[in-house]
Short mmCIF file of C-alpha atoms and ligand atoms in Angstrom, two decimals:
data_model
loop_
_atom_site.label_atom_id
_atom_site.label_comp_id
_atom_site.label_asym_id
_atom_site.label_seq_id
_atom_site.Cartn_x
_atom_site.Cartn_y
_atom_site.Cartn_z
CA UNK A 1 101.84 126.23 96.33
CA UNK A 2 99.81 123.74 93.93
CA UNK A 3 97.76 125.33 91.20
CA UNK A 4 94.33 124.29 91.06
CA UNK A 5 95.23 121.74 87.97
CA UNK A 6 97.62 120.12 89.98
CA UNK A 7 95.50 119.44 92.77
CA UNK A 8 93.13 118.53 90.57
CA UNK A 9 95.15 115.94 88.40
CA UNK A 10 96.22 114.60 92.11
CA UNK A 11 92.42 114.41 92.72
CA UNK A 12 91.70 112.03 89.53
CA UNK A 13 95.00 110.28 89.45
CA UNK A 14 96.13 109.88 92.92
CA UNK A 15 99.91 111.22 92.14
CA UNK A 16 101.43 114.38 90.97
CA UNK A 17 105.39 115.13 90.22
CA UNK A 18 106.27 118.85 91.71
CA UNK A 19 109.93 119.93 90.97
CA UNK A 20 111.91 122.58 93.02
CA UNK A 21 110.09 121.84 95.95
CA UNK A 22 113.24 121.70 98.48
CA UNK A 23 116.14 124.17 98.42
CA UNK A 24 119.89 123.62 98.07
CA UNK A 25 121.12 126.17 100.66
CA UNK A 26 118.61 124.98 103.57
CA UNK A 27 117.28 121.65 102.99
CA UNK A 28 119.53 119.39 100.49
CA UNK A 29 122.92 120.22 101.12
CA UNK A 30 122.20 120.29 105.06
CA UNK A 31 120.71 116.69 104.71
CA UNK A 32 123.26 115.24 102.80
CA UNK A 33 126.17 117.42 105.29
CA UNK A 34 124.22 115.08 107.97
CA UNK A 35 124.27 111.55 106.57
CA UNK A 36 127.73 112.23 105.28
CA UNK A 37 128.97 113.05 109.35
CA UNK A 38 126.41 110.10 110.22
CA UNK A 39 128.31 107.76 108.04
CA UNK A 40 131.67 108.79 109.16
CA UNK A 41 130.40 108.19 112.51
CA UNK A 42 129.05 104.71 112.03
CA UNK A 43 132.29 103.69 110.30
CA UNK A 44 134.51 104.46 112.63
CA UNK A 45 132.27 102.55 115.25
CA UNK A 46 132.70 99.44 112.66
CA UNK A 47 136.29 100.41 112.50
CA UNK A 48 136.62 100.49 116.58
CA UNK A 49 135.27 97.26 116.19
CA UNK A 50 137.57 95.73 113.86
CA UNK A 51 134.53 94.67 111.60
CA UNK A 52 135.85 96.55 109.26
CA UNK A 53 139.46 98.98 107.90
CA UNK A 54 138.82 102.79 107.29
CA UNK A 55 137.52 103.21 103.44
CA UNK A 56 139.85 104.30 100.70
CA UNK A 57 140.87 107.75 101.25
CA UNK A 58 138.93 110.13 98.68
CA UNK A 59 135.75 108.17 98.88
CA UNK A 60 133.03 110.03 98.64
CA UNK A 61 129.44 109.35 100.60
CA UNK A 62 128.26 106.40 98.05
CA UNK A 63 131.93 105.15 97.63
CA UNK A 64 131.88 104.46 101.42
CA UNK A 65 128.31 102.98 101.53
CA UNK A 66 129.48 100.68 98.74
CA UNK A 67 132.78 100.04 100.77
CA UNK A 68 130.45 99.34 103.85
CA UNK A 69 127.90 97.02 101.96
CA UNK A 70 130.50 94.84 99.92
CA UNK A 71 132.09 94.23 103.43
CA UNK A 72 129.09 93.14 104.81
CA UNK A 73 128.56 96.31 107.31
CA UNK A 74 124.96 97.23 106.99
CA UNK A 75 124.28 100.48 106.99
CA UNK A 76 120.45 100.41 106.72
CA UNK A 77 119.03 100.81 109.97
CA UNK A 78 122.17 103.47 111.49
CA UNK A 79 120.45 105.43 109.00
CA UNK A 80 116.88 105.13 108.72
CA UNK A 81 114.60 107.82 110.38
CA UNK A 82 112.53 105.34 112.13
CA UNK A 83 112.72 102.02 113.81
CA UNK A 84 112.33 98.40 112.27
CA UNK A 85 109.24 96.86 112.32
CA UNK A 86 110.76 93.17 113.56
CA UNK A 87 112.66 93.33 116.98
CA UNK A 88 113.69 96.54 118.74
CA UNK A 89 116.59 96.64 121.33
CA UNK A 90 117.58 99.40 124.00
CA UNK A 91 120.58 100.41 121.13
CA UNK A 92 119.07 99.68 118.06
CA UNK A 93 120.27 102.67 116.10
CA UNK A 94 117.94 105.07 113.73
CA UNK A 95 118.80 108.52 112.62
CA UNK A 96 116.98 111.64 113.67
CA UNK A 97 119.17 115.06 113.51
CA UNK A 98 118.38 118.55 112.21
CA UNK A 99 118.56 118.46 108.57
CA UNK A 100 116.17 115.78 108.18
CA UNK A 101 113.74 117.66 110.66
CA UNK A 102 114.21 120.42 108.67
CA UNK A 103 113.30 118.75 105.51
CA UNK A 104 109.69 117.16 106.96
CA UNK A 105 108.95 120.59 108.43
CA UNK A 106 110.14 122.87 104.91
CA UNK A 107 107.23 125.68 104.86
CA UNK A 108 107.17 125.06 101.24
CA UNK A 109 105.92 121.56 101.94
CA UNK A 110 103.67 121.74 103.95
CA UNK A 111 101.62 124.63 102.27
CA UNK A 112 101.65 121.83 99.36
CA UNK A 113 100.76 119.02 101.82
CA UNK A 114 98.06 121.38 103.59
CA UNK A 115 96.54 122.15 100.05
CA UNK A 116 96.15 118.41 99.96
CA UNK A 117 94.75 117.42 103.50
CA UNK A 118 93.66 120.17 104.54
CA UNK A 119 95.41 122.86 107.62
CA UNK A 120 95.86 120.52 110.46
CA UNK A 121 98.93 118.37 109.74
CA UNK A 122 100.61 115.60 111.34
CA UNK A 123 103.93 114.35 110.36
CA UNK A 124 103.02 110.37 110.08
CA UNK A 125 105.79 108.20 111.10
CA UNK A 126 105.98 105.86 108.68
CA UNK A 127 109.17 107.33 107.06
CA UNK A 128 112.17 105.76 105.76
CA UNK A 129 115.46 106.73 103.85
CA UNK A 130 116.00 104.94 100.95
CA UNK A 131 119.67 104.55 99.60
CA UNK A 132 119.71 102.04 96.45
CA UNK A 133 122.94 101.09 95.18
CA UNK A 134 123.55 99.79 91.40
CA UNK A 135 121.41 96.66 91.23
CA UNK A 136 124.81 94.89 90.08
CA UNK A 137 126.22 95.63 93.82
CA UNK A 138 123.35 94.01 95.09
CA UNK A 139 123.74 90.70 97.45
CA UNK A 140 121.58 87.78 95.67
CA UNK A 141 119.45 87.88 98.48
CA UNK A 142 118.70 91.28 98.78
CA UNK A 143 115.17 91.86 98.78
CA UNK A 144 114.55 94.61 101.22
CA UNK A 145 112.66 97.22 99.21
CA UNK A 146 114.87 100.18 101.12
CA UNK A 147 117.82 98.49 99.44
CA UNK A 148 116.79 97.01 96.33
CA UNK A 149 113.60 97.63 93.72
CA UNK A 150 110.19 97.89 95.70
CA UNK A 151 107.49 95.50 95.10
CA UNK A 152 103.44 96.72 93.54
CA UNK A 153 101.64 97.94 96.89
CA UNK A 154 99.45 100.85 98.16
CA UNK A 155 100.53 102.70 101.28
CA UNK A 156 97.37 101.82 103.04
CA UNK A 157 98.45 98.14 102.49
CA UNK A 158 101.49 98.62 104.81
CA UNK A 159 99.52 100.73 107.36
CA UNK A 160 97.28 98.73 109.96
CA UNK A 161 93.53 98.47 109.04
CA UNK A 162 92.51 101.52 111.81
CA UNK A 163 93.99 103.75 109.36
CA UNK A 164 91.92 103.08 106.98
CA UNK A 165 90.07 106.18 107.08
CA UNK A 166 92.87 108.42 108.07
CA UNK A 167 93.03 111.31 105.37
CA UNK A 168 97.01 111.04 104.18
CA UNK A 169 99.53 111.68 101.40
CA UNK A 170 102.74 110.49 101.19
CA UNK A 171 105.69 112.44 99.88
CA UNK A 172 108.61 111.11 98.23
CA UNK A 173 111.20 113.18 98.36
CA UNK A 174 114.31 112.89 95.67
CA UNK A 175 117.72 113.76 97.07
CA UNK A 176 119.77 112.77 94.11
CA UNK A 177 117.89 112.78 90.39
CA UNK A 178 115.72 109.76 90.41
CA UNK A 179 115.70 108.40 86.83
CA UNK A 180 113.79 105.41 84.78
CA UNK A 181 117.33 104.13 84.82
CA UNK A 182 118.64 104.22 88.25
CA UNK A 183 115.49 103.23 89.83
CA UNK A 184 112.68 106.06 90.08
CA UNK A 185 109.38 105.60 91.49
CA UNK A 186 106.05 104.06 89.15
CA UNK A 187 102.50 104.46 89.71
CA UNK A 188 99.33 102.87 88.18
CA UNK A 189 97.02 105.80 88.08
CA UNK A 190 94.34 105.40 90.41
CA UNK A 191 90.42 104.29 89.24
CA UNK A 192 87.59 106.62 90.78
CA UNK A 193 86.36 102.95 92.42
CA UNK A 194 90.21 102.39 93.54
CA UNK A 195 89.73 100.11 96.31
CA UNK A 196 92.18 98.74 98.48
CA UNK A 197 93.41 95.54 97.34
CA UNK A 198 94.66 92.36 98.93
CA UNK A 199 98.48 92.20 99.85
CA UNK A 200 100.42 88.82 100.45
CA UNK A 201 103.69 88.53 102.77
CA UNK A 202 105.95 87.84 99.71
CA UNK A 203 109.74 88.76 99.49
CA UNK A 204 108.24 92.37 100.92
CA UNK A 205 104.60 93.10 101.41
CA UNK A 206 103.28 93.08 98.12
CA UNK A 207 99.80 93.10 96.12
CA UNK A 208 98.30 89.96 95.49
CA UNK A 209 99.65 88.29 91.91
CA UNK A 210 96.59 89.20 89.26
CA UNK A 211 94.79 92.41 90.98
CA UNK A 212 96.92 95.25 88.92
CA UNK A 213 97.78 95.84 85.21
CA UNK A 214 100.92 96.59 85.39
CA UNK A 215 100.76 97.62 81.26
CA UNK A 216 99.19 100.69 82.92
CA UNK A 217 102.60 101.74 85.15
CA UNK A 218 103.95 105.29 84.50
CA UNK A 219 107.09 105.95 85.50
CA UNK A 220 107.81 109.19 87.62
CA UNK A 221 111.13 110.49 87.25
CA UNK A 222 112.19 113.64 88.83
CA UNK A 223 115.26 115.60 89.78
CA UNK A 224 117.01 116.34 92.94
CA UNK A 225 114.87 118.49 94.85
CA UNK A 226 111.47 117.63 93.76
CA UNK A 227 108.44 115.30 95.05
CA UNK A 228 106.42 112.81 93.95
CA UNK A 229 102.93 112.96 96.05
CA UNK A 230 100.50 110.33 96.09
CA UNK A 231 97.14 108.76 97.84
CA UNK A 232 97.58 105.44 100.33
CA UNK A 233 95.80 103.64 97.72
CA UNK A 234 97.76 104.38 94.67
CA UNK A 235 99.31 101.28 93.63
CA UNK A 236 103.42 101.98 93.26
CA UNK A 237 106.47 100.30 93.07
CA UNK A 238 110.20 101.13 91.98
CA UNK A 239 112.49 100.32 89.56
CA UNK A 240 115.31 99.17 89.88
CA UNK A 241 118.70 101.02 89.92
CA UNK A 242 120.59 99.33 86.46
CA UNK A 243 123.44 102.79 86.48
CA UNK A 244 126.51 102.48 88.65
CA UNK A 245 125.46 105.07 90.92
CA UNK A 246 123.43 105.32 93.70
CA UNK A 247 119.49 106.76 94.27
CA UNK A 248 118.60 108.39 96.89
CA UNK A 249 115.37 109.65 99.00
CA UNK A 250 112.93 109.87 101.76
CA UNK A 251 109.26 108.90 101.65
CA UNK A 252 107.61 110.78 104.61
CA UNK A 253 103.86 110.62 105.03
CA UNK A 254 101.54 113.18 106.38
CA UNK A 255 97.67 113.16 108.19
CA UNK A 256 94.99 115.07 109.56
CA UNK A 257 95.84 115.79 112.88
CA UNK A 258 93.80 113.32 115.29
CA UNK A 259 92.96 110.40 112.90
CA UNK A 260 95.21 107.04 113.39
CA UNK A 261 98.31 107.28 111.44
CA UNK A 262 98.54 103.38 111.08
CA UNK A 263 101.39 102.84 113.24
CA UNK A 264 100.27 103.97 117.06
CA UNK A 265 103.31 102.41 118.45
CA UNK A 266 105.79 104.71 116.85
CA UNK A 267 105.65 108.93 117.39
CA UNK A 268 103.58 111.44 115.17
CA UNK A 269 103.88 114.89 115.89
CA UNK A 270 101.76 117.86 115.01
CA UNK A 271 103.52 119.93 111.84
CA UNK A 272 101.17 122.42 111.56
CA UNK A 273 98.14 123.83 113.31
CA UNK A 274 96.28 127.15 112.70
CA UNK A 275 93.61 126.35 115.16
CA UNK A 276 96.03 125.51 118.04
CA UNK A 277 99.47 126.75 117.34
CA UNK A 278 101.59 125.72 120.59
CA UNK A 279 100.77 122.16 119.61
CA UNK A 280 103.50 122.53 116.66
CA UNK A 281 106.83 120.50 117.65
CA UNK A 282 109.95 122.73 116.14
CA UNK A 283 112.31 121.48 118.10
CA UNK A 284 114.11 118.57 116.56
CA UNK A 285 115.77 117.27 119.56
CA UNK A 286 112.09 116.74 121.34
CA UNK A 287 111.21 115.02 118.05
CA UNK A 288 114.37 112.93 118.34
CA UNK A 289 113.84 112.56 122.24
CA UNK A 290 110.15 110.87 120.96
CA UNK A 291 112.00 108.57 119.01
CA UNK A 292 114.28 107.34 122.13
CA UNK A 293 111.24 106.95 124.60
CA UNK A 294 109.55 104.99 122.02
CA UNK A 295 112.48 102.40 121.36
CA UNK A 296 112.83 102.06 125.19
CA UNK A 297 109.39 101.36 125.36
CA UNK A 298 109.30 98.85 122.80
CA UNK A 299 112.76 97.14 123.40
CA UNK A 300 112.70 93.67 123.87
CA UNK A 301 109.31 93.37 121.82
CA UNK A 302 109.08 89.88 119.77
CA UNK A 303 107.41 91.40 116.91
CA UNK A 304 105.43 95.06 115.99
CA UNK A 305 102.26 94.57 113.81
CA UNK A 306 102.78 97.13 110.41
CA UNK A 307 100.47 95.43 108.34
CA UNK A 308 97.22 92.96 108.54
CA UNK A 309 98.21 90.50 106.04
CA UNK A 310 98.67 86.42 106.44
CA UNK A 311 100.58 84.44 103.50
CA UNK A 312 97.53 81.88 104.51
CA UNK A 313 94.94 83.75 102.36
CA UNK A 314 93.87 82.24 99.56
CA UNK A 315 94.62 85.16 97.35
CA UNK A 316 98.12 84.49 98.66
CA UNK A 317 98.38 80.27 97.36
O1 LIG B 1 111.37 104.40 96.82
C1 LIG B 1 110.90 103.29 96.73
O2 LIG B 1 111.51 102.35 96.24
C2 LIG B 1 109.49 102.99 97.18
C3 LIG B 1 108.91 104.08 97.98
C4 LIG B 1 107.55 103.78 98.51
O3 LIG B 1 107.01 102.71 98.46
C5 LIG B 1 106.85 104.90 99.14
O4 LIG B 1 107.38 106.01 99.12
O5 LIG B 1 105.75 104.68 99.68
FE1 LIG B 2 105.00 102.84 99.34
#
């Protein structure tokens, strides 16, 4: 649980750093147990294929997403826990198992997250893994912020506009140390006015050039294990990853049950609910079985709306 001063220091400046918030025994070491088995999987699909030949023996996790990513396999989506926001097809793969359920349902969380929102909580899902290699392994024309450093925005700025009122926090979760070197999170501390402030289509959706002081960033480093929580309209960004090892987490998000969670065309589900417990999903399969219905339903799509803004604005020229 939060003390009061750190609920109220999230109050004033829209972000607040809580270590030891996941365990080793039932949250961390699962999770990384089930990318490590998801990776092996995906190889040997690439290896079936003949896109690729089996990685070095003794590589590790990273040593094989390197291996992967210098060979030109993307890894990326087989791993995310949602789908893309450009075009979905009947096998477009995404990644929802156990250990990752049991990490956006921890009881530890969500009596943080609940001291934040309120009782009735939603599990939002815009959610991504994010697994950065050293910038120096990065392709030229990498600019995918899951990949490589993430551009200024606010959360509400990659949400669509009928969220705007939705009460939500997001909740970035570290699974390996995240570090002013290898690429940890920054914030500009929100103003008590904080608006929400124009974002352009750049390289990745980004605030408009000239509406943050970006003198004013703190940088948010944390170990394996702990969170970084902060408000949709908290400007952030990342750093980028300059050691020779990888940095890893998940940003979940979480709402008041009922309110738009900014992407309607992907599933929420209901986390936690003292007024009307049965509505509580616990079963990760149904949650993963949400997923599936979803990417049938919107296979074939051109294009899914995740944000409201047009590179025409003028605050874009
Ligand atoms: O980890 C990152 O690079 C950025 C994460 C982010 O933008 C978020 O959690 O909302
Ligand atoms: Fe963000």
């Amino acid at each position: 649980m939060l003390t009061d001063n750190q609920i109220a220091s999230f109050q004033k400046n829209g972000y607040l750093v809580v270590e030891n918030v996941f365990d080793d025994d039932t949250i961390l070491t699962p999770v990384r147990a089930e990318y490590s088995a998801l990776l092996d999987t995906v190889i040997e699909g690439w290896v079936a294929e003949g896109n690729i030949t089996p990685p070095p023996a003794g590589s590790d996790f990273f040593d094989k997403l390197n291996y992967c990513y210098q060979a030109g396999c993307d890894w990326f989506q087989p791993l995310d826990i949602s789908l893309p926001g450009d075009r979905i097809f009947a096998n477009t793969p995404m990644h929802f198992g156990p250990a990752i359920f049991s990490l956006l349902t921890s009881p530890t969380l969500l009596d943080i997250v609940g001291q934040l929102i309120g009782p009735e909580i939603t599990s939002n899902p815009i959610q991504h893994v994010r697994l950065k290699p050293p910038v120096t392994a990065l392709n030229h024309d990498e600019v995918r912020a899951h990949i490589a450093h993430t551009d200024w925005h606010q959360d509400r700025g990659v949400a669509l506009h009928e969220a705007d009122n939705t009460n939500m926090v997001t909740v970035w979760c570290a699974i390996t140390d995240a570090t002013v070197e290898n690429g940890c999170l920054q914030v500009i501390p929100r103003t008590a006015d904080q608006s929400l402030l124009p974002h352009c289509p750049k390289k990745q959706t980004a605030i408009a050039d000239g509406f943050i002081d970006e003198s004013k960033a703190v940088p948010l480093p944390v170990k394996s294990g702990g969170i970084v929580l902060f408000h949709p309209l908290t400007p952030h960004s990342s750093l980028s990853n300059q050691t020779d090892s990888f940095r890893w987490s998940f940003d979940i998000r979480f709402n008041t049950t009922g309110e738009p969670t900014g992407r309607a065309q992907f599933p929420e589900f209901v986390a936690r609910s003292p007024s009307n417990p049965s509505s509580v999903l616990s079963d990760w399969q149904e949650w993963r079985g949400m997923w599936e219905a979803a990417r049938t339903r919107l296979a074939e799509k051109q294009h899914i709306d995740i944000h409201r803004w047009s590179s025409d604005a003028p605050t874009c020229a």
